[in-house]
Short mmCIF file of C-alpha atoms in Angstrom, two decimals:
data_model
loop_
_atom_site.label_atom_id
_atom_site.label_comp_id
_atom_site.label_asym_id
_atom_site.label_seq_id
_atom_site.Cartn_x
_atom_site.Cartn_y
_atom_site.Cartn_z
CA MET A 5 16.74 10.47 36.41
CA SER A 6 19.96 9.80 34.67
CA ASP A 7 18.08 8.01 31.88
CA ILE A 8 15.81 11.11 31.52
CA GLY A 9 18.83 13.43 31.49
CA ASP A 10 20.73 11.23 28.77
CA TRP A 11 17.62 11.38 26.76
CA PHE A 12 17.16 15.14 27.01
CA ARG A 13 20.80 15.83 26.10
CA SER A 14 20.43 13.51 22.98
CA ILE A 15 17.77 15.79 21.59
CA PRO A 16 19.58 17.93 18.90
CA PRO A 17 20.17 21.45 20.45
CA ILE A 18 17.60 23.72 18.57
CA THR A 19 14.79 21.23 19.23
CA ARG A 20 16.05 20.81 22.77
CA SER A 21 15.67 24.54 23.43
CA TRP A 22 12.27 24.87 21.86
CA PHE A 23 11.19 21.77 23.69
CA ALA A 24 12.48 22.91 27.08
CA GLY A 25 10.73 26.37 26.65
CA SER A 26 7.52 24.71 25.79
CA ILE A 27 7.74 22.72 29.02
CA ILE A 28 8.92 25.70 31.27
CA VAL A 29 6.50 28.51 30.16
CA PRO A 30 3.26 26.40 30.50
CA PHE A 31 4.44 25.25 33.95
CA ILE A 32 5.18 28.71 35.04
CA GLY A 33 1.62 29.65 34.13
CA LYS A 34 0.16 26.32 35.81
CA LEU A 35 2.01 27.14 39.03
CA GLY A 36 0.79 30.62 39.08
CA LEU A 37 4.30 32.09 39.04
CA ILE A 38 3.09 34.42 36.40
CA ASN A 39 -0.47 35.27 35.45
CA PRO A 40 -1.15 32.98 32.39
CA ARG A 41 -3.03 36.12 30.79
CA LYS A 42 0.39 37.65 30.61
CA LEU A 43 1.75 34.86 28.46
CA THR A 44 -0.79 34.76 25.64
CA LEU A 45 -0.57 37.08 22.37
CA ALA A 46 -3.32 39.49 23.24
CA PRO A 47 -3.02 41.69 20.19
CA ASP A 48 -4.74 44.66 21.89
CA LEU A 49 -2.12 44.79 24.60
CA PHE A 50 0.71 44.19 22.22
CA PHE A 51 -0.27 47.15 20.22
CA SER A 52 -1.60 49.43 22.81
CA ARG A 53 0.87 48.86 25.52
CA PHE A 54 3.86 47.52 23.64
CA HIS A 55 3.92 44.12 25.47
CA LEU A 56 6.75 42.93 23.41
CA TRP A 57 7.30 39.49 24.94
CA ARG A 58 3.83 38.36 24.10
CA PRO A 59 4.63 36.85 20.60
CA VAL A 60 7.43 34.66 22.17
CA THR A 61 5.46 33.46 25.25
CA SER A 62 2.26 32.88 23.21
CA THR A 63 4.28 30.48 21.07
CA LEU A 64 5.65 28.55 24.00
CA TYR A 65 2.66 28.64 26.37
CA PHE A 66 -0.23 26.24 26.30
CA PRO A 67 -2.87 26.22 29.20
CA ILE A 68 -2.64 22.95 31.22
CA TYR A 69 -6.07 22.05 32.83
CA PRO A 70 -7.61 18.54 33.33
CA ASN A 71 -9.29 18.77 29.82
CA THR A 72 -6.20 20.01 28.07
CA GLY A 73 -3.45 18.13 29.75
CA PHE A 74 -3.55 15.24 27.14
CA LEU A 75 -3.42 17.73 24.14
CA PHE A 76 -0.53 19.52 25.76
CA LEU A 77 1.31 16.13 25.90
CA VAL A 78 0.48 15.37 22.29
CA ASN A 79 1.80 18.84 21.22
CA LEU A 80 5.08 18.11 22.98
CA TYR A 81 5.31 14.82 21.42
CA PHE A 82 4.96 16.25 17.95
CA LEU A 83 7.28 19.12 18.62
CA TYR A 84 9.87 16.73 19.63
CA HIS A 85 9.06 14.12 16.92
CA TYR A 86 9.07 16.26 13.83
CA SER A 87 11.47 18.96 14.94
CA THR A 88 14.10 16.31 15.84
CA ARG A 89 13.63 14.58 12.50
CA LEU A 90 13.97 17.74 10.55
CA GLU A 91 17.00 19.02 12.53
CA THR A 92 18.81 15.64 12.10
CA GLY A 93 17.28 15.01 8.62
CA ALA A 94 16.96 17.72 5.87
CA PHE A 95 18.73 20.30 8.23
CA ASP A 96 21.51 17.89 9.42
CA GLY A 97 24.62 20.16 10.03
CA LYS A 98 22.96 23.31 8.97
CA PRO A 99 21.75 24.92 12.18
CA ALA A 100 21.55 28.47 10.63
CA ASP A 101 19.18 27.25 8.10
CA TYR A 102 16.89 25.51 10.53
CA ILE A 103 16.78 28.57 12.81
CA PHE A 104 15.91 30.73 9.83
CA MET A 105 13.10 28.37 8.95
CA LEU A 106 11.77 28.51 12.52
CA THR A 107 12.16 32.32 12.61
CA PHE A 108 10.35 32.79 9.22
CA ASN A 109 7.45 30.56 10.25
CA TRP A 110 7.05 32.12 13.63
CA ILE A 111 7.12 35.68 12.18
CA CYS A 112 4.41 34.70 9.57
CA ILE A 113 2.40 33.01 12.31
CA VAL A 114 2.73 35.95 14.80
CA ILE A 115 1.56 38.50 11.93
CA THR A 116 -1.44 36.09 11.25
CA GLY A 117 -2.22 35.86 14.95
CA LEU A 118 -2.10 39.75 15.42
CA LEU A 119 -4.46 40.10 12.51
CA MET A 120 -6.80 37.41 13.58
CA ASP A 121 -6.92 38.19 17.31
CA MET A 122 -5.44 34.80 18.23
CA GLN A 123 -4.14 34.08 21.77
CA LEU A 124 -2.02 30.84 21.50
CA LEU A 125 0.43 30.07 18.75
CA MET A 126 1.99 26.73 19.77
CA ILE A 127 -0.18 24.68 17.54
CA PRO A 128 0.39 26.53 14.40
CA LEU A 129 4.27 26.71 14.69
CA ILE A 130 4.36 22.96 15.40
CA MET A 131 2.19 22.24 12.50
CA SER A 132 4.32 24.35 10.17
CA VAL A 133 7.26 22.26 11.17
CA LEU A 134 5.18 19.01 10.62
CA TYR A 135 4.24 20.37 7.15
CA VAL A 136 7.89 21.01 6.25
CA TRP A 137 8.83 17.53 7.29
CA ALA A 138 6.16 16.02 5.39
CA GLN A 139 7.14 17.87 2.16
CA PHE A 140 10.84 16.67 2.58
CA ASN A 141 9.71 13.10 3.19
CA LYS A 142 6.59 13.17 1.02
CA ASP A 143 6.95 9.60 -0.21
CA THR A 144 7.47 8.09 3.17
CA ILE A 145 4.50 5.92 4.34
CA VAL A 146 3.13 6.87 7.67
CA PRO A 147 0.44 4.98 9.86
CA PHE A 148 -2.62 6.74 11.10
CA TRP A 149 -5.59 5.72 13.10
CA PHE A 150 -7.57 2.43 12.46
CA GLY A 151 -4.68 0.92 10.61
CA THR A 152 -4.79 3.39 7.74
CA ARG A 153 -1.40 4.22 5.99
CA PHE A 154 -0.61 6.82 3.44
CA LYS A 155 2.08 8.92 2.19
CA ALA A 156 3.44 11.63 4.42
CA HIS A 157 2.75 14.28 1.81
CA TYR A 158 -1.04 14.10 2.92
CA LEU A 159 -0.29 13.97 6.61
CA PRO A 160 -0.98 17.60 7.52
CA TRP A 161 -4.21 17.63 5.73
CA VAL A 162 -5.31 14.34 7.15
CA ILE A 163 -4.57 15.87 10.66
CA LEU A 164 -6.50 19.05 9.78
CA GLY A 165 -9.59 17.01 8.65
CA PHE A 166 -9.29 14.65 11.68
CA ASN A 167 -9.24 17.48 14.17
CA PHE A 168 -12.03 19.15 12.41
CA ILE A 169 -14.18 15.99 12.78
CA ILE A 170 -13.47 15.52 16.51
CA GLY A 171 -12.98 19.01 17.76
CA GLY A 172 -14.89 21.26 15.21
CA SER A 173 -11.95 23.50 14.66
CA PHE A 174 -9.16 23.52 12.25
CA ILE A 175 -7.89 27.16 12.05
CA ASP A 176 -4.48 26.42 14.03
CA GLU A 177 -3.76 23.56 11.75
CA LEU A 178 -4.71 25.44 8.66
CA ILE A 179 -2.54 28.53 9.55
CA GLY A 180 0.45 26.04 10.33
CA ASN A 181 0.05 24.22 7.05
CA LEU A 182 -0.17 27.39 4.93
CA VAL A 183 2.84 29.09 6.60
CA GLY A 184 4.85 25.80 6.13
CA HIS A 185 3.79 25.70 2.47
CA LEU A 186 4.87 29.25 2.13
CA TYR A 187 8.29 28.44 3.57
CA PHE A 188 8.82 25.36 1.44
CA PHE A 189 7.65 26.90 -1.76
CA LEU A 190 9.69 30.00 -1.48
CA MET A 191 12.85 28.30 -0.23
CA VAL A 192 12.79 24.91 -1.96
CA LYS A 193 10.03 24.30 -4.53
CA TYR A 194 10.09 27.43 -6.51
CA PRO A 195 13.82 28.05 -6.86
CA MET A 196 14.94 24.54 -7.16
CA ASP A 197 12.26 22.59 -8.76
CA LEU A 198 10.85 25.23 -10.95
CA GLY A 199 14.02 27.33 -11.57
CA GLY A 200 12.44 30.48 -10.49
CA ARG A 201 13.84 33.20 -8.53
CA SER A 202 15.08 32.74 -4.86
CA PHE A 203 13.00 34.85 -2.56
CA LEU A 204 14.27 33.54 0.64
CA SER A 205 17.83 32.88 1.86
CA THR A 206 19.43 32.53 5.32
CA PRO A 207 21.00 35.62 6.46
CA GLN A 208 24.89 35.43 6.54
CA ILE A 209 24.84 36.65 10.12
CA LEU A 210 23.26 33.38 11.07
CA TYR A 211 25.92 31.43 9.31
CA ARG A 212 28.53 33.49 11.36
CA TYR A 213 27.11 32.46 14.74
CA PHE A 214 25.84 29.09 13.62
CA PRO A 215 28.18 27.82 11.03
CA ASN A 216 27.63 24.55 9.07
CA ARG A 217 28.99 21.57 10.82
CA ARG A 218 29.93 19.99 7.51
CA GLY A 219 31.69 21.18 4.33
CA GLY A 220 29.90 22.41 1.30
CA VAL A 221 27.70 25.26 0.38
CA SER A 222 25.51 26.90 2.79
CA GLY A 223 21.77 26.38 2.36
CA PHE A 224 19.97 23.84 0.18
CA GLY A 225 22.08 24.36 -2.94
CA ALA A 226 21.64 26.37 -6.12
CA PRO A 227 18.48 26.32 -8.18
CA PRO A 228 18.60 24.79 -11.55
CA SER A 229 19.37 26.86 -14.62
CA ARG A 230 16.39 28.24 -16.40
CA ARG A 231 17.57 26.39 -19.51
CA ALA A 232 17.53 23.11 -17.82
CA ALA A 233 14.06 23.46 -16.59
CA PRO A 234 12.24 22.96 -19.96
CA GLN A 235 14.67 19.93 -20.83
CA GLU A 236 13.64 18.24 -17.40
CA ALA A 237 9.95 18.90 -18.07
CA ALA A 238 10.36 17.36 -21.60
CA GLY A 239 11.98 14.26 -20.12
CA GLY A 240 9.38 13.71 -17.66
CA GLY A 241 11.69 14.22 -14.84
CA GLY A 242 10.58 14.66 -11.30
CA GLY A 243 12.13 13.84 -9.14
CA GLY A 244 3.82 10.78 12.28
CA ARG A 245 1.83 12.79 15.35
CA HIS A 246 2.10 9.12 16.69
CA ASN A 247 1.46 5.62 15.24
CA TRP A 248 -2.24 6.41 15.94
CA GLY A 249 -1.87 9.27 13.50
CA GLN A 250 1.29 10.95 14.13
CA GLY A 251 -1.77 13.06 13.93
CA PHE A 252 -2.08 16.43 15.41
CA ARG A 253 -4.05 17.12 18.26
CA LEU A 254 -3.75 14.26 17.71
CA GLY A 255 0.20 12.84 13.51
CA GLY A 256 5.30 9.91 11.90
CA GLU A 257 7.23 7.82 10.63
#
């Protein structure tokens, strides 16, 4: 048990909290301590009876049955795998920025879930984190099923296609990918790579409560000047769920 405890304490704090909640809430439903129907999004009840907890519980809850238990474990693995790598990689020492990313993605997914009458939001949020990781590590070669290997940039879409083939559904994965793309484009790609206006920024109140653990400027830095962008263009500048796919629902490193 001490080994498990040491491993759990080694998980970075934000990922650890999310990971723990994604274990506790499903088991609360599994053990019947709370009716699982009270843990889903249920847009009609959210709007008509103001069940304000549902956007949170529906992000952490996943039904555990004999035919879903394996998928639940896969979800947990990818939550741990990709969130840990983001928190200790691109967001290392920047907890406020990582919390803002999760919050932005979560709000977008909740709004989409309410509009589309969705019940469970765990997979879209995990996929949005996977997508952001893939963009920050787009040239990393990741293994997939049957010995295939490709750049991480393609991983979210390979997972989507794979899940469509084996399960016939891709909505959760598609929503997660689109939300992850929206965050990455607005926060990183458009202002930094294209020299555009910055539409997203981490609120200062988050830096107050979750200050950077290293020196330097908060956030990802300043976007390039608009004058520099054409020069870069003229110069030609440019810069998984497991080993069986680091795929989702079945897609790392």
